[in-house]
Amino acid sequence: MSELIASVLDSSERVDLREFVDGLRGSDRERYLLRNDIINAFERFCQESGRSPDYGTKSFLGKLIYFTQEIILEPESFYLIIRPVIATQESYRIAEDYSVEPLTIQQLLDVRDRFVNQFHPEEGSSFAIDFGPFYDYSPVVHDPKNIGKGVDLLNRYLSSKLFQDPHEWQAALFNFLSLHHFQGMKLLVNGRIQNRQQLSEQTKRAIDFVSKLPGERPYEEFRYDFQDLGFEPGWGDTSDRVRESLDMLDALIDSPDPTVLEALLSRIPTIFTIVLVSIHGWFGQEGVLGRPDTGGQVVYVLDQARSLEEQLQEDLRLAGLDGLGISPKVIVLSRLIPNSDGTRCNERLEKIYGTDNAWVLRVPFREYNPKLTRDWISRFEIWPYLETFAIDAEKELYAELQGKPSLIVGNYSDGNLVAFLLARRLQVTQFNVAHALEKSKYLFSNLYWQDLEPTYHFSLQFTADLIAMNAADCIISSTYQEIVGRPDSVGQYESYDNFTMPSLYHVVNGIELFSPKFNVVPPGVNEAVYFPYTRRAERVPVSSDRVRELLFHLDDPAQAYGQLDDLDKRPLFSMARLDRIKNLTGLVECFGRSPELQERCNLILIAGKLRTEETTDNEERDEIEKMYRLIEQFGLHGKIRWLGVRLAKSDSGEAYRVIADLQGIFVQPALFEAFGLTILEAMISGLPTFGTQFGGPLEIIQDGTNGFYINPTNLDETASKLLTFVESCDRDPQRWHEISNAAIDRVYSTYTWSIHTSKLLSLARIYGFWRFTSEENREDKLRYIEALFHLLYKPRARGLLEEHAQR
């Protein structure tokens, strides 16, 4: 990339660069610009200076601007932060005389600090966090396009280890197989096999034994002969499946292969009990969706719990364990809220609907201040209570599971921190799921953390993120770009690679993006609730009538605002909580600015609340007030209907289908969406969907084929795209059906819970094996993480707790 800078400076384009930068400076004020600002400013520069239409793409300067992520302006120099390829960053200082100086990460962080603290510069160096050395023990992905496929690399690495040092790794494999049991019942390998050599010999004898049996002979009929050979239950439910498993083991011992390793580890029973950690929200099955901080996460975790239990039951049956009284258990660990506002969030234990042995286990926060801890606490304020919550939860989990869980999966920043604390104490495998890291959602949130701290407490959240993501054995992301973005945008995890929180710390290497811990495993859709509108036999007429009445007719000020003048117009539909990022007010403004769209469509929103006095969330209150202002400003009475309701899950599925009956359109206008469950729900229902181009929807929707991208920051362009599609459907009704059918096909081919949980459990078994074989090399990193927790996180959490005590 330095060659591209040289190409600009060694040509006549150096003058253009000077003019562009001078224009950015304006009246000599220092400025800090991010990529979107830079691109827009360069487009204006090209137009105002009369450059040719292709100058922005053909010139050296245009190419340089495309790769530039940040520009920092100082009086006599400026800095370019360039991203030549995904997950790679370069920084340069360009002086007044056009001399170019490359910057180290530490120098760049100092520049950022100086920009923030220009009026109060600090002396001395900052505390630096660097996780880089701790990843020297593990393999790394070399090609950025393979980031998020960590398990493939890990299998190749483990197989090569078996091949390069067979004695050591065969011993590790033997020890791993020997340690498994379930509540005192020995599994896989018993004491008749004493070492790796005997494992190899007895495996061959066992293969010879089962090969002589009828293929479908039930395991129970030869169990005791099999035990005499040194093998316990867990290899299969029939002689054929046992032989398949032993053939894999034999092949792995003699000639290691990554495919065989993955297949074997994926089928042997090492996972029996799973804890899914979801702390901060109103976590329940009824009366909670749409409340602050919940919505998507509650839906995701409940659906995941059901699917995990079902898949575990099938896996244990195939392993030959269901006849031995071994059954899986899934626990969703959440917070008990005494003042539960009519929900079941004050109940310690609640069975998850549609499961045999999956439960919501709620543990209360300790009552440091009952005025707070008995009520819901915002996700931004929850940090002081998490360590004691983990200590109390450990006891509750032991009571419910009669032992340790096999796997702990954290959700969101707070749940991931609790997952780390529990996994560290219990010595079990830890997975992280984030999907929505706040650092990416709030621009400059780390630079100006001190200004934002009273409201958001980002110093705690970002520290918790660093701790949890580095401690995790595996990080599950919904999309590739959640990890490292796209060629023109930085990923959520990539934003943690290096950053500064001025006056607190520098992060020199916050996460190894090329680590095999990253795996893309998209969530699915609950197919019992969300299914195509055309499957009319499965739809409940009473539910359809109730939802249709709510969407279009109900005249109840407590639940609905606005009546529609013309019900024959095509409905534009959106459903989300009212916060700034979900941007429903942006959709209202987009609709309000387009008289043509208003002529052809009605706008229908399901958005949780109608009145400011109903919420304690400041952001939601602001969005409610903004919504009313926009309706008045654009005169949208009779054209918009805003429903402040919490739909039951079955009704939310029917809401999409009722809109589809009328050949409506779903719009998801978020300023950023880590994944987009509502997009999947709408698409599987058959609704043509317009989704934000910022985030996960880019990997769900194939633009123009099964949906459309929109830029929610460009309201006129969004309205134009919607209008173009509506007009094409009016001219040719088949166009709506083409997109509808393609949307349905897209979800069924890629985004089902059975695909998700099968992959997740396979990962859990493989990473459990990796954790076992690399335990010695992990300890130094975990000690470093614990130091950050005790020296950085806990003192700040204690300070916030003292603030809470004064309320």
PDB file of C-alpha atoms in Angstrom, residues 138-142 145-160 257-267 429 431 473-477 483 513-522 755-756 758-771:
ATOM      1  CA  SER A 138      -1.827 -22.373  18.239  1.00  0.00           C
ATOM      2  CA  PRO A 139      -2.091 -22.555  14.457  1.00  0.00           C
ATOM      3  CA  VAL A 140      -3.295 -19.564  12.463  1.00  0.00           C
ATOM      4  CA  VAL A 141      -5.256 -19.163   9.256  1.00  0.00           C
ATOM      5  CA  HIS A 142      -3.056 -17.741   6.498  1.00  0.00           C
ATOM      6  CA  LYS A 145     -10.983 -15.796   3.113  1.00  0.00           C
ATOM      7  CA  ASN A 146     -10.652 -18.821   5.419  1.00  0.00           C
ATOM      8  CA  ILE A 147     -11.266 -16.798   8.578  1.00  0.00           C
ATOM      9  CA  GLY A 148     -14.371 -18.212  10.238  1.00  0.00           C
ATOM     10  CA  LYS A 149     -13.541 -21.770   9.149  1.00  0.00           C
ATOM     11  CA  GLY A 150     -11.367 -22.423  12.159  1.00  0.00           C
ATOM     12  CA  VAL A 151     -12.392 -26.016  12.665  1.00  0.00           C
ATOM     13  CA  ASP A 152     -11.010 -26.968   9.235  1.00  0.00           C
ATOM     14  CA  LEU A 153      -7.600 -25.598  10.169  1.00  0.00           C
ATOM     15  CA  LEU A 154      -7.748 -27.177  13.609  1.00  0.00           C
ATOM     16  CA  ASN A 155      -8.517 -30.628  12.196  1.00  0.00           C
ATOM     17  CA  ARG A 156      -5.617 -30.358   9.750  1.00  0.00           C
ATOM     18  CA  TYR A 157      -3.322 -29.181  12.538  1.00  0.00           C
ATOM     19  CA  LEU A 158      -4.318 -31.950  14.945  1.00  0.00           C
ATOM     20  CA  SER A 159      -3.985 -34.577  12.221  1.00  0.00           C
ATOM     21  CA  SER A 160      -0.528 -33.324  11.297  1.00  0.00           C
ATOM     22  CA  ASP A 257      -6.539 -37.492   8.295  1.00  0.00           C
ATOM     23  CA  PRO A 258      -8.438 -34.274   9.181  1.00  0.00           C
ATOM     24  CA  THR A 259     -11.702 -35.498   7.685  1.00  0.00           C
ATOM     25  CA  VAL A 260     -11.565 -38.734   9.666  1.00  0.00           C
ATOM     26  CA  LEU A 261     -10.621 -36.878  12.848  1.00  0.00           C
ATOM     27  CA  GLU A 262     -13.620 -34.544  12.514  1.00  0.00           C
ATOM     28  CA  ALA A 263     -15.975 -37.427  11.716  1.00  0.00           C
ATOM     29  CA  LEU A 264     -14.835 -39.462  14.720  1.00  0.00           C
ATOM     30  CA  LEU A 265     -14.848 -36.612  17.242  1.00  0.00           C
ATOM     31  CA  SER A 266     -18.251 -35.473  15.950  1.00  0.00           C
ATOM     32  CA  ARG A 267     -19.909 -38.788  16.729  1.00  0.00           C
ATOM     33  CA  THR A 429     -15.233 -25.843  27.315  1.00  0.00           C
ATOM     34  CA  PHE A 431     -18.059 -20.967  23.548  1.00  0.00           C
ATOM     35  CA  ASP A 473     -12.236 -21.977  23.195  1.00  0.00           C
ATOM     36  CA  CYS A 474     -14.447 -21.175  20.229  1.00  0.00           C
ATOM     37  CA  ILE A 475     -16.264 -18.062  19.025  1.00  0.00           C
ATOM     38  CA  ILE A 476     -19.465 -18.625  17.065  1.00  0.00           C
ATOM     39  CA  SER A 477     -20.377 -15.891  14.606  1.00  0.00           C
ATOM     40  CA  ILE A 483     -15.532 -11.227  12.312  1.00  0.00           C
ATOM     41  CA  LEU A 513      -8.375 -12.639  13.911  1.00  0.00           C
ATOM     42  CA  PHE A 514      -6.580 -15.514  12.185  1.00  0.00           C
ATOM     43  CA  SER A 515      -7.081 -17.840  15.161  1.00  0.00           C
ATOM     44  CA  PRO A 516      -8.913 -21.132  14.544  1.00  0.00           C
ATOM     45  CA  LYS A 517     -11.297 -20.263  17.393  1.00  0.00           C
ATOM     46  CA  PHE A 518     -13.535 -18.331  14.940  1.00  0.00           C
ATOM     47  CA  ASN A 519     -16.297 -20.319  13.233  1.00  0.00           C
ATOM     48  CA  VAL A 520     -19.260 -19.083  11.206  1.00  0.00           C
ATOM     49  CA  VAL A 521     -22.404 -20.982  12.234  1.00  0.00           C
ATOM     50  CA  PRO A 522     -25.547 -19.053  11.224  1.00  0.00           C
ATOM     51  CA  ILE A 755     -27.982 -27.317  10.374  1.00  0.00           C
ATOM     52  CA  HIS A 756     -26.912 -24.917  13.144  1.00  0.00           C
ATOM     53  CA  SER A 758     -25.441 -30.235  14.193  1.00  0.00           C
ATOM     54  CA  LYS A 759     -22.479 -27.992  13.387  1.00  0.00           C
ATOM     55  CA  LEU A 760     -22.351 -26.483  16.887  1.00  0.00           C
ATOM     56  CA  LEU A 761     -22.204 -29.871  18.612  1.00  0.00           C
ATOM     57  CA  SER A 762     -19.550 -31.072  16.189  1.00  0.00           C
ATOM     58  CA  LEU A 763     -17.495 -27.992  17.061  1.00  0.00           C
ATOM     59  CA  ALA A 764     -18.032 -28.564  20.781  1.00  0.00           C
ATOM     60  CA  ARG A 765     -16.569 -32.061  20.565  1.00  0.00           C
ATOM     61  CA  ILE A 766     -13.620 -31.034  18.412  1.00  0.00           C
ATOM     62  CA  TYR A 767     -12.734 -27.983  20.501  1.00  0.00           C
ATOM     63  CA  GLY A 768     -13.138 -30.054  23.636  1.00  0.00           C
ATOM     64  CA  PHE A 769     -10.448 -32.364  22.288  1.00  0.00           C
ATOM     65  CA  TRP A 770      -8.257 -29.385  21.349  1.00  0.00           C
ATOM     66  CA  ARG A 771      -8.721 -27.913  24.821  1.00  0.00           C
TER      67      ARG A 771
END
